[in-house]
Short mmCIF file of C-alpha atoms in Angstrom, two decimals:
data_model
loop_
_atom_site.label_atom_id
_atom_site.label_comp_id
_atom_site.label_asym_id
_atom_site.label_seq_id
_atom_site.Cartn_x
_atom_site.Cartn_y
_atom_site.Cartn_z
CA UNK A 1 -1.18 -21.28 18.32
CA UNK A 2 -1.67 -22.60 21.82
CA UNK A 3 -5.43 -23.91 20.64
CA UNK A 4 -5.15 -27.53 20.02
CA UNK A 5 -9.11 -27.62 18.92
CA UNK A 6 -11.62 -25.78 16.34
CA UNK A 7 -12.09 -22.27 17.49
CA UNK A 8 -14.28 -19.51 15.92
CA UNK A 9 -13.24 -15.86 15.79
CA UNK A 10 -15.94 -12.83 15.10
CA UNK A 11 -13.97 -9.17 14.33
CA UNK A 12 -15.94 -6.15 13.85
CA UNK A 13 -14.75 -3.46 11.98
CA UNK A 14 -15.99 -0.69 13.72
CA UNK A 15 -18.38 2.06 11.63
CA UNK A 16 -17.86 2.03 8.31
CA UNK A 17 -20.08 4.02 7.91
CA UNK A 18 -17.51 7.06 8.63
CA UNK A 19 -14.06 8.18 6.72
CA UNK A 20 -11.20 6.80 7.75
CA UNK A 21 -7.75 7.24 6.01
CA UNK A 22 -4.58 6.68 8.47
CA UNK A 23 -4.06 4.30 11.74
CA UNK A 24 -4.75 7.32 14.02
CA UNK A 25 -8.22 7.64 12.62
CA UNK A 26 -9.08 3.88 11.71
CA UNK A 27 -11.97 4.67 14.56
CA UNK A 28 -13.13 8.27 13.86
CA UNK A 29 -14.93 10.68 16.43
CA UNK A 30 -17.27 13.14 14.87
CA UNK A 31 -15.14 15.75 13.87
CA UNK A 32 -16.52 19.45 15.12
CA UNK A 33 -16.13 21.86 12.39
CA UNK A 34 -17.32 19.02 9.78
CA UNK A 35 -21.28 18.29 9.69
CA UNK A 36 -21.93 14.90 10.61
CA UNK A 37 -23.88 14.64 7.42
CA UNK A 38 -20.75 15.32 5.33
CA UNK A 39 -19.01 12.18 6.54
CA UNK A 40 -21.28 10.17 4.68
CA UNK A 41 -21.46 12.00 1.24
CA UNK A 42 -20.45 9.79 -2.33
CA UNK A 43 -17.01 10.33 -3.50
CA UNK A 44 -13.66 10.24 -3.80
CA UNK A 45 -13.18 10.24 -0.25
CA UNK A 46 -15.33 7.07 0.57
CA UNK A 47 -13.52 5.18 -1.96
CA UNK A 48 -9.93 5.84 -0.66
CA UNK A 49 -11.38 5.10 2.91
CA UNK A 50 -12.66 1.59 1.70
CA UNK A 51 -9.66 1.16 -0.14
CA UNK A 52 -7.81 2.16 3.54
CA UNK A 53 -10.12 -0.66 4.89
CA UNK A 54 -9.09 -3.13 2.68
CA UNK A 55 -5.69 -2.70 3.09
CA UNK A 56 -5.84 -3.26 6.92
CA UNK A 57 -7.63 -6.33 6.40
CA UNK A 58 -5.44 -7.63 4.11
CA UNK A 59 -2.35 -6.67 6.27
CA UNK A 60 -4.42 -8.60 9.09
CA UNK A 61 -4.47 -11.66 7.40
CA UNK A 62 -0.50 -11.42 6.18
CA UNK A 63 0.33 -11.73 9.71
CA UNK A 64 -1.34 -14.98 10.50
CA UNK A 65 0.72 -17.25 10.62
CA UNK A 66 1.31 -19.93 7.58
CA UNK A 67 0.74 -23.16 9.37
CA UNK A 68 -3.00 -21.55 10.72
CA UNK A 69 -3.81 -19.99 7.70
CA UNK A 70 -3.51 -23.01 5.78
CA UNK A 71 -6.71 -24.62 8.13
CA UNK A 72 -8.20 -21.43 8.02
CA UNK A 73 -11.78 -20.74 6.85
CA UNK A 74 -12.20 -16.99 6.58
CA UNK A 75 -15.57 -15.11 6.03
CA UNK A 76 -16.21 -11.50 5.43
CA UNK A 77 -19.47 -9.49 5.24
CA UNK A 78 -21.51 -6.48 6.08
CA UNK A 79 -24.52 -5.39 7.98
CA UNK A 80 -26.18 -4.16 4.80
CA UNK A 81 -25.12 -2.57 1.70
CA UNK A 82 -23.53 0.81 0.50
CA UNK A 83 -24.68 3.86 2.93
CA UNK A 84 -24.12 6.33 0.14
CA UNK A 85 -24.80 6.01 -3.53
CA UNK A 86 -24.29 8.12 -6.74
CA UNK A 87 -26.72 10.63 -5.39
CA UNK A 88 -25.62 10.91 -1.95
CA UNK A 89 -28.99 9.03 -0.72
CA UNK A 90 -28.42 6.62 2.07
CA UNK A 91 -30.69 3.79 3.89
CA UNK A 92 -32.38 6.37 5.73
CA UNK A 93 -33.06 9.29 3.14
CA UNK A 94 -33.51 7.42 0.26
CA UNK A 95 -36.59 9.35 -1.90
CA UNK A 96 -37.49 5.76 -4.18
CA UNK A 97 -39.95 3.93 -3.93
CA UNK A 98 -38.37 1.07 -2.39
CA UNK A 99 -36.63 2.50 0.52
CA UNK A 100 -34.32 0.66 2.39
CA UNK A 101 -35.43 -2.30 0.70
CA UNK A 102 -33.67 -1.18 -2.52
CA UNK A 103 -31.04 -3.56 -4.27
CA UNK A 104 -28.57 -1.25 -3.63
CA UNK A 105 -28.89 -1.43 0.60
CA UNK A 106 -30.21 -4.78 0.76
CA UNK A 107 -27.05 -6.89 -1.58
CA UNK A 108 -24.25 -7.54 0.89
CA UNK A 109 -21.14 -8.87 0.13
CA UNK A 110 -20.09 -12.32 1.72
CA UNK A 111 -17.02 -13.64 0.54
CA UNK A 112 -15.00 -17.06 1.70
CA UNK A 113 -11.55 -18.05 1.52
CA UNK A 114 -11.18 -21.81 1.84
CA UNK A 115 -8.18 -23.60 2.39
CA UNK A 116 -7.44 -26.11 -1.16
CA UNK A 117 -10.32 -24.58 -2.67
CA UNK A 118 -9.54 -24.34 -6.59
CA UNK A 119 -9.26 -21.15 -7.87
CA UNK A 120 -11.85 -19.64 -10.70
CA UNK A 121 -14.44 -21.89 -9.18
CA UNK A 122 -17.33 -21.35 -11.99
CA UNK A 123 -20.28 -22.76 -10.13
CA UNK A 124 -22.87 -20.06 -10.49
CA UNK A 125 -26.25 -20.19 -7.89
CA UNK A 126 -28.73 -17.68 -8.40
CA UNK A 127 -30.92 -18.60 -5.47
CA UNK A 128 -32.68 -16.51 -3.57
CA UNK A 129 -31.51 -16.27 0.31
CA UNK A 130 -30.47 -13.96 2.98
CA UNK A 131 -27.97 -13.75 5.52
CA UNK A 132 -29.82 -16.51 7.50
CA UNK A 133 -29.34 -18.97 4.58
CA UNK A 134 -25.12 -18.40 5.27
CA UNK A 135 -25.22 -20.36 8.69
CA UNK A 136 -25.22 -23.61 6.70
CA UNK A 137 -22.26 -22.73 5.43
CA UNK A 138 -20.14 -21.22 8.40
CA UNK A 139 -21.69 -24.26 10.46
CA UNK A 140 -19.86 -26.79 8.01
CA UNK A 141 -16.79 -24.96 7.75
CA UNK A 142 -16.50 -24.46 11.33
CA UNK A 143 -17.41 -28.65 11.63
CA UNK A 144 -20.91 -27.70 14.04
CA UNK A 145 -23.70 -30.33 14.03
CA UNK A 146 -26.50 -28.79 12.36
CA UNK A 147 -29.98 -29.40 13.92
CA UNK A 148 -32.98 -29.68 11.84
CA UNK A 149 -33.79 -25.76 11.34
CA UNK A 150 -30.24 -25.08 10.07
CA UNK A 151 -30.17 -27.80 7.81
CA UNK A 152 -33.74 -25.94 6.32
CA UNK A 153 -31.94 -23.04 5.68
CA UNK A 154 -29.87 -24.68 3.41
CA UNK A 155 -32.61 -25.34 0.86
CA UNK A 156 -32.16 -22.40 -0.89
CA UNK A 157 -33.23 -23.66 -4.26
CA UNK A 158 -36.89 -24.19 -2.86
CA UNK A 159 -36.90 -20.31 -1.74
CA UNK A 160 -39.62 -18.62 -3.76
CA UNK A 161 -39.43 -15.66 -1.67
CA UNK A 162 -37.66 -13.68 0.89
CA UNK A 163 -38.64 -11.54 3.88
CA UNK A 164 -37.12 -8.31 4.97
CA UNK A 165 -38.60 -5.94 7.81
CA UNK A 166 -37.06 -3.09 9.52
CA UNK A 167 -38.26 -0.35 11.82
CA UNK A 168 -35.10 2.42 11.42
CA UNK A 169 -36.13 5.39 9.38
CA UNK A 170 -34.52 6.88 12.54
CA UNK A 171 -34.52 6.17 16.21
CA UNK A 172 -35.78 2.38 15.60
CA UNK A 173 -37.19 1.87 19.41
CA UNK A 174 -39.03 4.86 18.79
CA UNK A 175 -40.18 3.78 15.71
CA UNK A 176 -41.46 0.88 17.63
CA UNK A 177 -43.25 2.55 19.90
CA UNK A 178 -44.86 4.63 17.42
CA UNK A 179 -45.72 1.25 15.38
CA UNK A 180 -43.66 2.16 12.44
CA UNK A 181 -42.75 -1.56 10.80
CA UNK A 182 -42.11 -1.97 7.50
CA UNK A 183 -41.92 -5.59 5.81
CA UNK A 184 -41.08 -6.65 2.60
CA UNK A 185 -42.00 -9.80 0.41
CA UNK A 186 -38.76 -10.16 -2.07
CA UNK A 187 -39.21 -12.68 -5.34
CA UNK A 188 -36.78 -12.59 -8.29
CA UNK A 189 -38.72 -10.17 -10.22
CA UNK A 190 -40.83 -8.19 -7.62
CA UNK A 191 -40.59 -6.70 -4.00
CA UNK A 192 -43.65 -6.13 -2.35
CA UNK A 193 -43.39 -3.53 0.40
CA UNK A 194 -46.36 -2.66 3.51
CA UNK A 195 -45.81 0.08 5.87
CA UNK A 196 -47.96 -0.14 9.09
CA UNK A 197 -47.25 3.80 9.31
CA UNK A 198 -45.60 5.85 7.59
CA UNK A 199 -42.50 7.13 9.20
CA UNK A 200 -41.56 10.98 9.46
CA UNK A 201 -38.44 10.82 7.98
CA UNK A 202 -39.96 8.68 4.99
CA UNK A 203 -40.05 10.24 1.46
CA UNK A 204 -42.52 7.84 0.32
CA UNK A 205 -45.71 8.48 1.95
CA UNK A 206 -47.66 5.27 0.14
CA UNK A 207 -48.53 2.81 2.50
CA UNK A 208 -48.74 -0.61 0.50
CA UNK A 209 -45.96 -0.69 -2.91
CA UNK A 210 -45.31 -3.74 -5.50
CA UNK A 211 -42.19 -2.77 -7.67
CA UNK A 212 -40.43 -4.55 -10.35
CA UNK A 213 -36.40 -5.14 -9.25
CA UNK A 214 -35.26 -3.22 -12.73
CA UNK A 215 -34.72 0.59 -13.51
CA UNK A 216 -33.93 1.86 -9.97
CA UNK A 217 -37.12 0.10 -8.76
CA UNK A 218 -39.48 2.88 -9.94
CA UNK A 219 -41.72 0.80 -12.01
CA UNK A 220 -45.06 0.52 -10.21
CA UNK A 221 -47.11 -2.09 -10.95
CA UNK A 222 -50.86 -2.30 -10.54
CA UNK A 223 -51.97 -4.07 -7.45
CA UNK A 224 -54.43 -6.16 -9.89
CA UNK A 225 -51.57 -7.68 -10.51
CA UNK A 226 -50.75 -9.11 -7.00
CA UNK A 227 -52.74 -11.98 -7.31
CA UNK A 228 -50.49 -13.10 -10.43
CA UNK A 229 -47.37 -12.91 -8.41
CA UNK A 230 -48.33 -16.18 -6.18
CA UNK A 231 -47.57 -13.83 -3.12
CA UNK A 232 -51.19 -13.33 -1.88
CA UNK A 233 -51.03 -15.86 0.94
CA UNK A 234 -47.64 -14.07 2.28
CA UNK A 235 -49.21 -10.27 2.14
CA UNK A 236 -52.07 -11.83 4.56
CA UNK A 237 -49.10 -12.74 6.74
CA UNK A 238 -47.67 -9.38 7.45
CA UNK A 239 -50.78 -8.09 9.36
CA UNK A 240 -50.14 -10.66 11.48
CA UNK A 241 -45.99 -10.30 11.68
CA UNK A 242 -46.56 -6.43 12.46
CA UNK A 243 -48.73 -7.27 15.22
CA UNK A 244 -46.24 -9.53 16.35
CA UNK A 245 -43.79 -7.08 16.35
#
């Protein structure tokens, strides 16, 4: 209240990733009869603790106060996607072909709630873009001058292509050491996927995959077909990027 000028806010949530159901609990401690495994099993118990999630955030925002809440821009988003699906396979032990690059890890939600916005906006944008391609966005809610490489990441209807790379099929600065990078080349209908070496903990053991996004990504497609993808240029680019790295 006492802020007379624009101010910006970030709140974590703290680990998700783990069950929480009542305000004693809303930050868990491994439990020690329960596995730690068994905290991040599919079911009926992850939903209720998401639904217990949403509730405090909800009961967050009922206690702002009207008169800030009507000049408020509020954003909420994740990390990555869902840590446990249907088949209790998570970022790290997933067996498809994709990995962590899945749909199903890599789609985040990122929602907005905008002040006189009209409701049942139906403007549709089926762009691709990462979470990079959001500062636009926050940066013009939050009335920031934008320099020149913001403003690029606002072109999202000239993206062709995204990049993804991630070194965390476990201890990730071990991974590093190891040279265990993983990059990904991400178009509308393909994902094209190079491991520099393969990690221990990875179910896939093939070192270079192209895979349609349909049908749980299982669909491999011959590497013949690269060349018709207009993604040559970019797979010469991750040698480089993993030396980088």
């Amino acid at each position: 209240k006492k802020k007379k000028k624009n101010f910006f806010l970030m709140a974590h949530i703290n680990d998700l990733h783990h069950l929480n159901f009542s305000e004693n609990n809303l930050i868990l401690k491994k439990p020690k009869k329960i596995k730690f495994k068994s905290k991040h099993l599919y079911g009926e118990e992850r939903e209720l603790s998401l639904l217990f999630i949403d509730k405090k955030i909800n009961e967050f925002i009922q206690k702002i106060p009207k008169e800030i809440l009507n000049t408020l821009s509020i954003c909420l988003t994740s990390d990555h996607g869902t840590a446990s699906d249907e088949k209790n396979q998570g970022p790290l032990t997933s067996k498809g072909l994709s990995g962590l690059f899945a749909e199903r890890y890599l789609r985040i939600p990122f929602m907005i709630y905008q002040p006189g916005t009209k409701k049942n906006l139906q403007i549709k944008n089926s762009s691709l873009l990462n979470s990079a391609n959001c500062f636009p966005i926050l940066f013009k809610l939050s009335n920031l001058k934008m320099n020149n490489y913001v403003k690029k990441l606002a072109q999202i209807e000239k993206q062709k292509y995204i990049l993804a790379e991630h070194t965390h099929r476990g201890p990730g600065y071990e991974n590093l050491l190891n040279g265990q990078i993983y990059n990904c080349i991400i178009t509308k209908k393909y994902k094209y996927i190079k491991k520099n070496k393969v990690g221990i903990l990875d179910k896939n053991k093939t070192q270079e995959i192209l895979v349609r996004k349909d049908n749980e990504e299982v669909n491999i497609i011959n590497k013949k077909n690269v060349k018709t993808l207009d993604i040559l240029p970019l797979i010469k680019k991750i040698a480089t990027r993993q030396k980088q790295i």
